[in-house]
Coordinates of C-alpha atoms in Angstrom, one line a residue:
Chain A
M228 CA -0.1 -0.4 0.5
E229 CA 1.7 3.4 -0.8
T230 CA 0.5 6.8 0.7
L231 CA -0.6 10.2 -1.5
S232 CA -0.8 11.9 0.9
E233 CA -1.0 12.7 4.7
N234 CA -2.2 16.3 5.8
V235 CA -2.7 17.0 9.3
C236 CA -6.6 18.2 10.2
F237 CA -8.8 18.8 13.0
G238 CA -6.3 17.5 15.0
G239 CA -6.0 13.7 13.6
A240 CA -4.7 13.0 10.1
Q241 CA -6.0 12.9 6.4
G242 CA -3.9 10.1 4.4
V243 CA -4.7 9.9 0.2
Y244 CA -3.7 5.2 0.3
R245 CA -3.4 3.4 -3.5
H246 CA -3.1 -0.2 -3.2
H247 CA -3.3 -2.7 -5.3
A248 CA -7.0 -4.6 -5.6
Q249 CA -7.4 -8.2 -6.1
S250 CA -11.7 -8.1 -6.8
T251 CA -11.1 -5.6 -8.6
G252 CA -8.1 -6.3 -10.7
C253 CA -6.2 -2.9 -10.6
D254 CA -4.9 -0.1 -8.2
M255 CA -7.5 2.0 -6.0
T256 CA -7.4 5.2 -4.5
F257 CA -8.6 6.4 -0.7
G258 CA -9.0 8.6 2.0
L259 CA -8.9 7.7 5.5
F260 CA -10.1 10.4 8.1
L261 CA -8.1 9.4 11.7
P262 CA -9.0 11.9 14.2
A263 CA -6.0 11.7 17.1
E264 CA -7.3 8.8 19.1
A265 CA -5.9 6.7 17.2
K266 CA -2.5 7.3 18.4
L267 CA -4.0 6.3 20.7
H268 CA -6.2 3.8 20.8
P269 CA -8.3 1.9 17.5
V270 CA -11.5 4.1 17.0
P271 CA -14.5 3.4 15.4
L272 CA -14.3 3.8 10.9
V273 CA -17.7 5.2 9.7
W274 CA -18.0 3.7 6.1
Y275 CA -19.2 7.3 3.7
L276 CA -19.8 6.4 -0.1
S277 CA -20.3 8.4 -3.1
G278 CA -21.9 9.6 -6.1
L279 CA -22.2 9.3 -9.4
T280 CA -18.8 10.9 -11.1
C281 CA -16.9 11.3 -7.2
T282 CA -13.9 10.0 -6.5
H283 CA -12.7 9.6 -3.1
E284 CA -11.6 12.9 -3.4
N285 CA -14.8 15.1 -4.0
A286 CA -16.7 13.9 0.0
M287 CA -12.9 13.8 1.7
T288 CA -12.3 18.2 0.8
K289 CA -15.8 19.2 0.1
A290 CA -18.6 17.0 3.0
D291 CA -16.9 19.0 6.3
A292 CA -16.8 15.4 7.4
Q293 CA -13.5 15.8 9.3
A294 CA -14.5 18.3 12.5
H295 CA -17.8 16.5 13.1
A296 CA -15.6 12.8 13.3
A297 CA -12.9 14.6 15.0
A298 CA -15.3 16.0 17.9
N299 CA -16.5 12.5 18.3
G300 CA -13.7 10.5 17.9
L301 CA -14.4 9.2 14.5
A302 CA -12.1 7.5 12.0
I303 CA -14.0 7.7 8.1
V304 CA -12.6 6.2 4.7
F305 CA -13.5 6.6 1.4
P306 CA -13.4 4.9 -1.3
D307 CA -13.6 5.2 -4.3
T308 CA -16.9 4.7 -7.3
S309 CA -15.3 2.5 -9.5
P310 CA -12.6 0.7 -10.7
R311 CA -9.9 3.0 -13.1
G312 CA -7.7 2.4 -15.4
D313 CA -6.5 3.1 -19.0
G314 CA -7.7 -0.8 -19.0
V315 CA -11.4 -0.9 -17.4
A316 CA -13.9 -0.3 -19.2
D317 CA -15.8 2.2 -19.1
D318 CA -18.5 4.0 -21.2
D319 CA -18.9 7.9 -22.2
A320 CA -22.4 8.1 -20.2
Y321 CA -21.2 9.8 -17.0
D322 CA -23.6 7.4 -15.7
L323 CA -22.1 3.8 -16.6
G324 CA -18.4 2.5 -16.2
Q325 CA -15.3 3.8 -14.3
G326 CA -17.0 7.0 -11.7
A327 CA -20.8 4.5 -11.8
G328 CA -19.4 1.6 -10.4
F329 CA -23.2 1.2 -8.3
Y330 CA -21.6 -1.2 -5.9
V331 CA -22.5 -3.9 -7.4
N332 CA -20.3 -7.3 -9.0
A333 CA -20.9 -7.4 -12.6
T334 CA -21.3 -10.2 -14.8
Q335 CA -21.9 -8.9 -17.9
D336 CA -19.2 -8.0 -19.9
P337 CA -17.1 -6.2 -20.8
W338 CA -18.2 -5.1 -17.6
A339 CA -17.1 -8.3 -15.1
A340 CA -13.5 -8.5 -15.4
H341 CA -13.1 -5.9 -12.6
Y342 CA -16.6 -3.9 -11.4
R343 CA -16.2 -5.8 -8.5
M344 CA -17.1 -3.2 -6.4
W345 CA -19.6 -5.2 -4.0
E346 CA -17.3 -6.9 -3.0
Y347 CA -13.9 -4.4 -2.4
V348 CA -16.1 -2.4 -0.6
S349 CA -17.4 -5.4 1.3
D350 CA -14.8 -7.8 1.7
E351 CA -11.2 -6.7 1.0
L352 CA -10.9 -2.8 1.2
P353 CA -12.9 -3.8 5.3
R354 CA -9.6 -6.5 5.2
I355 CA -7.0 -3.4 4.4
L356 CA -8.2 -1.2 6.6
M357 CA -8.9 -3.9 9.4
A358 CA -5.4 -5.1 8.8
N359 CA -3.4 -1.1 8.1
F360 CA -4.4 1.9 10.5
A361 CA -5.5 2.0 14.2
L362 CA -9.7 0.9 13.6
E363 CA -12.3 -1.3 16.0
E364 CA -13.5 -3.8 13.5
D365 CA -16.7 -4.5 15.7
R366 CA -17.9 -0.7 15.8
Q367 CA -19.2 0.9 12.5
A368 CA -21.4 1.9 11.1
I369 CA -21.9 3.6 6.4
T370 CA -23.2 6.6 5.4
G371 CA -23.6 7.6 1.7
H372 CA -24.9 10.4 -1.0
S373 CA -26.5 9.5 -4.0
M374 CA -25.3 6.7 -5.8
G375 CA -23.2 6.4 -2.2
G376 CA -26.8 6.4 -0.2
H377 CA -28.0 3.5 -2.3
G378 CA -24.5 1.4 -1.7
A379 CA -24.8 2.4 2.1
L380 CA -28.0 1.1 2.4
T381 CA -28.1 -2.1 0.6
L382 CA -24.4 -3.2 2.3
A383 CA -26.2 -2.4 5.9
M384 CA -29.4 -4.3 5.1
R385 CA -27.4 -7.4 3.3
L386 CA -24.9 -7.6 5.7
P387 CA -26.6 -7.5 8.9
G388 CA -24.1 -7.3 12.0
R389 CA -20.8 -5.1 9.9
F390 CA -22.7 -2.0 11.0
T391 CA -24.1 -0.4 13.6
S392 CA -26.1 2.6 11.8
V393 CA -27.1 2.6 7.9
S394 CA -27.9 7.0 7.4
A395 CA -27.8 7.9 3.6
F396 CA -28.4 11.9 2.5
A397 CA -30.5 11.3 -1.2
P398 CA -30.1 8.3 -1.4
I399 CA -31.2 6.6 -5.1
A400 CA -33.5 4.5 -3.3
N401 CA -35.4 2.8 -5.3
P402 CA -32.8 1.7 -8.6
S403 CA -34.7 -0.5 -10.0
A404 CA -37.7 1.6 -11.4
S405 CA -35.8 4.1 -11.7
D406 CA -33.2 5.1 -14.6
W407 CA -30.8 5.3 -12.3
G408 CA -30.8 1.6 -11.2
R409 CA -31.9 0.3 -14.6
K410 CA -30.0 0.7 -17.6
Q411 CA -26.8 0.6 -14.7
F412 CA -28.3 -2.9 -13.8
T413 CA -29.6 -3.8 -17.1
A414 CA -25.3 -3.7 -18.3
Y415 CA -23.4 -4.3 -15.1
L416 CA -26.3 -7.7 -14.1
G417 CA -27.4 -8.6 -17.5
A418 CA -31.6 -7.7 -18.4
D419 CA -32.9 -10.5 -15.5
E420 CA -34.9 -8.1 -13.4
A421 CA -34.3 -11.5 -10.3
A422 CA -30.9 -10.4 -9.9
W423 CA -31.8 -6.7 -8.8
A424 CA -33.6 -6.2 -6.1
A425 CA -31.3 -8.0 -4.0
H426 CA -29.2 -4.5 -5.1
D427 CA -32.2 -2.2 -4.5
A428 CA -33.0 -0.5 -0.8
S429 CA -36.1 -0.1 -0.5
C430 CA -36.6 -3.6 -2.2
L431 CA -34.3 -5.0 0.9
M432 CA -36.6 -3.0 3.3
R433 CA -39.7 -4.0 2.2
Q434 CA -37.7 -7.5 3.0
D435 CA -35.2 -7.9 5.6
G436 CA -34.7 -3.9 6.6
F437 CA -32.2 -2.8 8.8
R438 CA -31.3 -4.4 12.6
G439 CA -30.4 -0.5 14.0
E440 CA -31.5 3.0 12.8
V441 CA -31.6 4.1 9.8
L442 CA -30.4 8.5 9.6
I443 CA -32.3 9.5 5.5
D444 CA -32.3 13.3 4.4
Q445 CA -33.6 13.7 1.2
G446 CA -33.2 18.3 0.1
S447 CA -37.5 19.1 -1.4
A448 CA -35.3 20.7 -4.2
D449 CA -33.2 18.1 -5.2
Q450 CA -33.3 18.1 -9.3
F451 CA -32.3 14.1 -9.1
L452 CA -36.0 13.5 -7.4
D453 CA -37.6 11.6 -10.1
L454 CA -34.2 9.0 -10.5
L455 CA -34.0 9.2 -6.7
R456 CA -37.8 8.2 -6.1
P457 CA -37.2 8.8 -2.2
E458 CA -41.2 8.4 -1.3
A459 CA -39.9 4.4 -2.3
L460 CA -37.4 4.2 1.0
A461 CA -40.1 6.2 2.6
E462 CA -43.0 4.0 2.5
A463 CA -41.5 0.9 3.2
M464 CA -39.4 2.1 5.9
A465 CA -43.4 3.1 7.1
A466 CA -44.2 -0.7 5.7
R467 CA -41.8 -2.5 7.4
R468 CA -42.1 0.3 11.7
Q469 CA -38.4 0.3 9.9
P470 CA -37.2 2.2 13.8
G471 CA -35.2 5.4 12.2
V472 CA -36.5 8.4 10.3
F473 CA -37.2 10.2 7.0
R474 CA -35.9 13.6 7.3
M475 CA -37.6 15.7 3.6
Q476 CA -35.4 19.0 4.7
P477 CA -36.9 21.9 2.2
G478 CA -35.7 24.2 -0.6
Y479 CA -32.5 21.6 -0.5
D480 CA -30.4 20.4 -3.6
H481 CA -28.3 17.2 -4.6
S482 CA -25.5 19.4 -4.4
Y483 CA -22.5 18.7 -1.1
F484 CA -24.1 21.7 -0.2
F485 CA -26.3 19.8 1.4
V486 CA -24.3 17.0 2.4
A487 CA -22.1 19.4 4.4
S488 CA -24.8 21.4 5.4
F489 CA -26.7 18.3 7.7
M490 CA -23.1 16.6 8.4
A491 CA -23.1 16.7 11.4
D492 CA -26.4 15.2 12.1
H493 CA -25.0 11.8 10.7
I494 CA -21.6 11.8 12.1
G495 CA -23.9 12.7 15.4
F496 CA -25.8 9.6 15.2
H497 CA -23.7 7.3 14.2
A498 CA -22.0 8.2 17.2
R499 CA -24.4 7.4 19.4
A500 CA -25.7 4.3 17.8
L501 CA -21.3 3.4 18.2
A502 CA -22.0 4.6 22.0
L503 CA -19.3 7.2 21.6
Chain B
M265 CA -25.1 40.9 -12.1
E266 CA -26.1 37.8 -13.3
T267 CA -26.6 35.1 -11.0
L268 CA -25.0 31.7 -11.3
S269 CA -26.0 29.6 -8.7
E270 CA -28.3 29.9 -6.0
N271 CA -27.8 26.8 -3.2
V272 CA -29.4 26.4 0.3
C273 CA -26.7 25.6 2.4
F274 CA -26.6 25.5 6.3
G275 CA -30.8 27.4 6.0
G276 CA -29.2 30.1 4.2
A277 CA -27.9 29.8 0.8
Q278 CA -24.7 29.5 -0.9
G279 CA -24.9 32.3 -4.4
V280 CA -21.7 32.7 -6.6
Y281 CA -23.4 35.9 -9.1
R282 CA -21.2 37.6 -12.0
H283 CA -20.7 41.5 -12.5
H284 CA -19.0 43.6 -15.1
A285 CA -16.5 45.1 -13.2
Q286 CA -15.3 48.9 -14.1
S287 CA -12.1 48.4 -12.4
T288 CA -10.4 45.0 -13.7
G289 CA -12.2 45.8 -17.1
C290 CA -13.7 41.8 -17.4
D291 CA -16.2 39.7 -15.5
M292 CA -15.4 38.9 -12.3
T293 CA -17.3 35.8 -10.0
F294 CA -17.4 36.1 -6.5
G295 CA -19.4 33.6 -4.2
L296 CA -21.3 34.3 -1.0
F297 CA -22.8 32.9 1.2
L298 CA -26.3 34.7 4.1
P299 CA -27.5 33.2 6.4
A300 CA -30.4 32.7 6.7
E301 CA -30.8 36.0 9.4
A302 CA -30.2 38.0 5.5
K303 CA -34.1 37.3 4.5
L304 CA -34.7 39.1 8.1
H305 CA -32.9 42.0 8.3
P306 CA -29.1 43.1 6.8
V307 CA -26.6 40.6 8.5
P308 CA -22.4 42.2 9.1
L309 CA -20.2 40.8 5.7
V310 CA -17.4 38.5 6.5
W311 CA -14.9 38.9 4.0
Y312 CA -12.1 35.8 2.7
L313 CA -9.7 36.2 0.5
S314 CA -8.2 33.5 -1.5
G315 CA -4.5 32.3 -2.3
L316 CA -2.2 31.5 -5.6
T317 CA -4.0 29.6 -8.1
C318 CA -7.9 29.9 -6.6
T319 CA -10.6 31.0 -7.8
H320 CA -13.8 31.7 -5.7
E321 CA -14.4 28.6 -6.0
N322 CA -12.2 26.9 -3.5
A323 CA -13.6 27.8 0.4
M324 CA -16.4 28.5 -0.5
T325 CA -15.9 24.8 -0.9
K326 CA -13.6 23.4 1.2
A327 CA -13.0 25.1 3.8
D328 CA -16.1 24.6 6.2
A329 CA -16.3 28.5 6.3
Q330 CA -21.1 28.4 6.3
A331 CA -21.7 26.1 9.0
H332 CA -20.3 28.5 11.4
A333 CA -21.4 31.7 9.1
A334 CA -24.7 30.3 9.5
A335 CA -23.8 29.6 13.4
N336 CA -23.0 33.1 13.5
G337 CA -25.3 34.8 11.6
L338 CA -22.7 35.8 9.3
A339 CA -22.5 36.6 5.8
I340 CA -18.7 35.3 3.9
V341 CA -17.8 36.5 0.5
F342 CA -15.4 34.6 -1.3
P343 CA -13.8 36.3 -4.1
D344 CA -11.8 35.6 -7.2
T345 CA -7.8 36.3 -6.6
S346 CA -7.4 38.0 -10.4
P347 CA -9.1 38.9 -14.4
R348 CA -10.3 36.7 -15.8
G349 CA -10.1 35.8 -19.6
D350 CA -8.7 35.4 -23.1
G351 CA -8.0 39.9 -22.9
V352 CA -6.5 39.0 -19.8
A353 CA -2.3 39.1 -19.6
D354 CA -1.3 36.1 -18.3
D355 CA 2.2 34.4 -17.5
D356 CA 2.4 30.4 -17.7
A357 CA 3.7 30.6 -13.7
Y358 CA 1.0 30.2 -11.8
D359 CA 1.7 32.8 -9.7
L360 CA 1.5 35.2 -11.8
G361 CA -1.2 37.2 -13.8
Q362 CA -4.3 34.7 -13.8
G363 CA -4.8 33.2 -10.2
A364 CA -2.5 35.5 -8.7
G365 CA -3.8 39.3 -8.5
F366 CA -2.0 39.6 -5.0
Y367 CA -3.9 42.4 -4.1
V368 CA -2.5 45.4 -5.6
N369 CA -3.1 48.3 -9.1
A370 CA -1.1 47.4 -10.9
T371 CA 0.7 50.0 -12.4
Q372 CA 3.7 47.9 -14.9
D373 CA 2.7 46.7 -18.4
P374 CA 1.5 44.5 -19.9
W375 CA -0.5 44.3 -16.0
A376 CA -1.7 47.9 -15.5
A377 CA -5.0 47.5 -17.8
H378 CA -6.8 44.8 -16.2
Y379 CA -4.6 43.8 -12.1
R380 CA -6.4 46.2 -10.5
M381 CA -7.5 44.5 -7.3
W382 CA -7.0 46.6 -5.2
E383 CA -9.8 48.2 -6.7
Y384 CA -12.5 45.5 -7.2
V385 CA -11.4 44.9 -3.8
S386 CA -11.5 47.6 -1.9
D387 CA -14.7 49.5 -3.5
E388 CA -16.1 48.8 -6.0
L389 CA -16.7 44.7 -4.7
P390 CA -18.1 46.5 -1.4
R391 CA -20.4 48.4 -3.3
I392 CA -21.7 45.7 -5.4
L393 CA -22.7 43.2 -2.1
M394 CA -24.1 46.9 0.1
A395 CA -26.4 47.4 -2.8
N396 CA -27.0 44.2 -3.5
F397 CA -27.6 42.4 0.0
A398 CA -28.7 42.3 3.4
L399 CA -25.2 43.3 4.2
E400 CA -23.9 45.7 7.4
E401 CA -21.6 48.1 5.3
D402 CA -20.3 49.0 8.9
R403 CA -19.9 45.7 10.7
Q404 CA -17.4 43.6 8.0
A405 CA -14.5 41.1 9.1
I406 CA -11.7 39.7 6.8
T407 CA -9.3 37.1 7.0
G408 CA -8.1 35.2 4.1
H409 CA -5.0 32.3 3.5
S410 CA -2.0 32.8 2.1
M411 CA -1.7 35.8 -0.8
G412 CA -5.5 36.0 0.8
G413 CA -4.0 36.5 4.0
H414 CA -1.8 38.4 3.1
G415 CA -4.3 40.7 1.4
A416 CA -6.5 40.7 4.3
L417 CA -4.2 41.8 6.1
T418 CA -2.7 44.2 3.9
L419 CA -6.5 46.1 2.8
A420 CA -7.2 45.1 6.9
M421 CA -4.4 48.1 7.4
R422 CA -4.4 50.1 4.8
L423 CA -8.5 50.9 5.5
P424 CA -8.9 51.9 9.2
G425 CA -11.7 52.4 10.5
R426 CA -13.8 49.3 7.7
F427 CA -13.2 46.2 9.6
T428 CA -13.9 45.8 12.6
S429 CA -11.3 41.9 12.4
V430 CA -8.7 40.6 11.2
S431 CA -7.3 36.9 10.3
A432 CA -5.2 34.7 8.5
F433 CA -4.2 32.0 7.3
A434 CA -0.7 31.1 6.2
P435 CA -0.7 34.6 4.8
I436 CA 2.4 35.6 2.5
A437 CA 3.3 37.5 6.1
N438 CA 6.6 39.5 3.7
P439 CA 6.5 39.8 0.4
S440 CA 9.5 42.3 -0.1
A441 CA 11.6 39.7 1.4
S442 CA 10.0 36.6 -0.3
D443 CA 10.5 35.2 -3.4
W444 CA 6.7 34.6 -3.3
G445 CA 6.2 39.0 -4.1
R446 CA 9.6 40.2 -4.6
K447 CA 9.2 38.7 -9.0
Q448 CA 5.8 39.6 -8.0
F449 CA 5.8 43.5 -6.4
T450 CA 8.0 44.0 -9.7
A451 CA 6.3 42.5 -12.3
Y452 CA 3.3 44.8 -11.1
L453 CA 4.0 47.7 -9.3
G454 CA 8.2 48.1 -11.3
A455 CA 11.2 47.9 -9.7
D456 CA 10.7 50.4 -7.0
E457 CA 10.3 49.0 -3.9
A458 CA 9.6 52.5 -2.3
A459 CA 6.2 51.3 -4.0
W460 CA 6.2 48.0 -2.0
A461 CA 5.8 49.1 1.3
A462 CA 2.4 49.7 1.1
H463 CA 1.5 46.0 0.1
D464 CA 4.0 44.3 2.8
A465 CA 1.3 43.7 5.8
S466 CA 4.9 43.2 7.7
C467 CA 6.2 46.3 6.9
L468 CA 2.8 48.2 7.7
M469 CA 2.3 46.5 10.6
R470 CA 6.0 47.9 11.6
Q471 CA 4.4 50.7 11.5
D472 CA 0.7 51.2 11.3
G473 CA -0.7 48.3 13.2
F474 CA -4.5 47.1 12.7
R475 CA -6.9 49.1 15.6
G476 CA -8.4 46.5 16.4
E477 CA -7.7 42.6 17.1
V478 CA -5.9 40.7 14.8
L479 CA -4.9 36.3 14.4
I480 CA -2.4 34.9 12.3
D481 CA -2.2 31.0 12.5
Q482 CA 0.5 29.4 10.6
G483 CA 1.0 25.5 10.9
S484 CA 4.3 25.0 11.6
A485 CA 4.9 22.0 8.2
D486 CA 3.6 24.6 6.4
Q487 CA 5.9 23.0 3.4
F488 CA 6.1 27.4 1.9
L489 CA 7.6 28.4 5.2
D490 CA 10.8 30.4 3.6
L491 CA 8.1 32.2 1.1
L492 CA 5.5 33.0 4.2
R493 CA 8.4 33.4 6.0
P494 CA 5.8 33.7 9.5
E495 CA 8.8 35.0 11.9
A496 CA 8.4 38.4 10.1
L497 CA 4.9 39.3 11.1
A498 CA 4.9 38.0 14.6
E499 CA 8.0 39.9 15.5
A500 CA 6.3 43.2 13.6
M501 CA 3.5 42.3 15.9
A502 CA 5.0 42.3 19.5
A503 CA 7.0 45.5 19.0
R504 CA 4.2 46.6 18.4
R505 CA 2.0 46.0 21.0
Q506 CA -0.3 45.2 18.0
P507 CA -3.9 43.0 20.5
G508 CA -4.0 39.9 19.1
V509 CA -3.1 36.3 18.8
F510 CA -0.3 34.1 15.8
R511 CA -0.2 31.7 17.0
M512 CA 2.1 28.2 15.1
Q513 CA -0.4 25.4 15.2
P514 CA 2.1 22.3 15.6
G515 CA 2.2 19.5 12.4
Y516 CA -0.2 21.7 9.6
D517 CA 0.0 21.8 6.7
H518 CA -0.6 25.0 3.8
S519 CA -3.6 22.4 2.5
Y520 CA -7.6 23.7 2.7
F521 CA -7.3 20.9 6.2
F522 CA -5.0 22.8 7.4
V523 CA -7.6 25.9 6.5
A524 CA -11.2 23.9 7.9
S525 CA -9.0 22.8 10.9
F526 CA -9.5 26.3 12.7
M527 CA -11.8 28.4 10.9
A528 CA -14.1 28.0 13.8
D529 CA -12.0 30.2 15.6
H530 CA -11.0 32.4 12.9
I531 CA -15.3 32.7 12.1
G532 CA -15.8 32.9 16.4
F533 CA -13.4 35.7 16.4
H534 CA -14.6 37.6 14.0
A535 CA -18.0 37.6 15.3
R536 CA -16.7 38.1 18.4
A537 CA -15.3 41.0 16.9
L538 CA -18.5 42.0 15.3
A539 CA -20.5 42.0 18.8
L540 CA -22.7 39.7 17.8

């Protein structure tokens, strides 16, 4: 593993690291914020999964996350959103291929060779993090924005016991019924929709729910509301009696200004769930 | 004046606006955060001047500023760092020409036609802001980073009564004695060093000081310490008995991770000076 940068930040350290990943068959880059406490003992870890077009860097620099992580003694990891590189399949559209991995393991060509983001974020990266940094494996929480909110919710529900709490900012809530989902699932997973439900937060919520609390924030002026379909998730949460909160925030759009505005609430929510 | 974007942010609004500037003879873009209180009544204004290579956007997205401005009911303006455009003189170096206006009025060709950033930030932009937004003209404070810290300190000292308080993050503190200064002052102001002292924070501090409190943060691991020359400013502040605080922050570098880490302190400092 190679250290690309480390900056002192809110008394801790914001690092960027690169490593070869077996799962995706390419080099992967991630950001990791470690609070000052990590110099003394392992600390809990919050996962932040990013949205379409993002790399590891966007939320690391624009989401106001480190201040609140430091205040609560939490680490935050910022994985990339897809495999990368010249030898990795891509598409001219911003919402397919590099920058748009959708946190699934692709089974269809030309994607199957590298697009194994589910395996990367659920298995390989956790092992790398636990082996190399002062992190508590049994104290993890997860959040994300847009496509990353989809990733956070699906990982949290399909890996029971892994995360104490899950939250999301404007998640792609029902991709099986959205152009942010149908196109990508067809490409990555194939036309058989039976394979899609395992990657649809609203379907998973209806079926299994989450063993813990859920926090969802959605802006009422989000320019992508028709694609996100928050109503499907809100309905599923209520129908399942899922412990948690769904908040429609008046006037907010899909930008990082929205994410930053509620980051303190999300980090605080996870800190409480982690008993910090 | 054209509205390029407005995003709801921490209960207020983060806007980006473009207008033709008489001073610089070109279109100029700035960011302005208005807290929720500005919908009800005029609010105090903090100026944030940015550093080399930055536009209006960098600090607006990476400095964690809006959270603290909103908490204190303050507006923050993020001006650009130079004139821009195809017809505006430039240089291949990152530290001269576009993105590197140094907050002076150039007197030398080819810069004199457009490089009038002193006039822009001290006169034209303030008039535009006061005429178009709910801002209190008699309650203003100023801060900045690197070249913008230089700008903040020189404006504050040379415009007595304009700003209640001044702070800076890793300012270019003594440009007359630095390669971040001598090169640019020679290009913009000419070889006669007598014209330079009015744009050197350490010279101004020795000569006049500031009528109010000063807060300076400097990272001890800043990769540009030799160019910033914080020791000149620290000596001048102490020699003049300038009310204020100079803090050497261990381990921090020159990045926005450093700026963000201490933004709460700077906004809080200005809020107290503005009697909020």
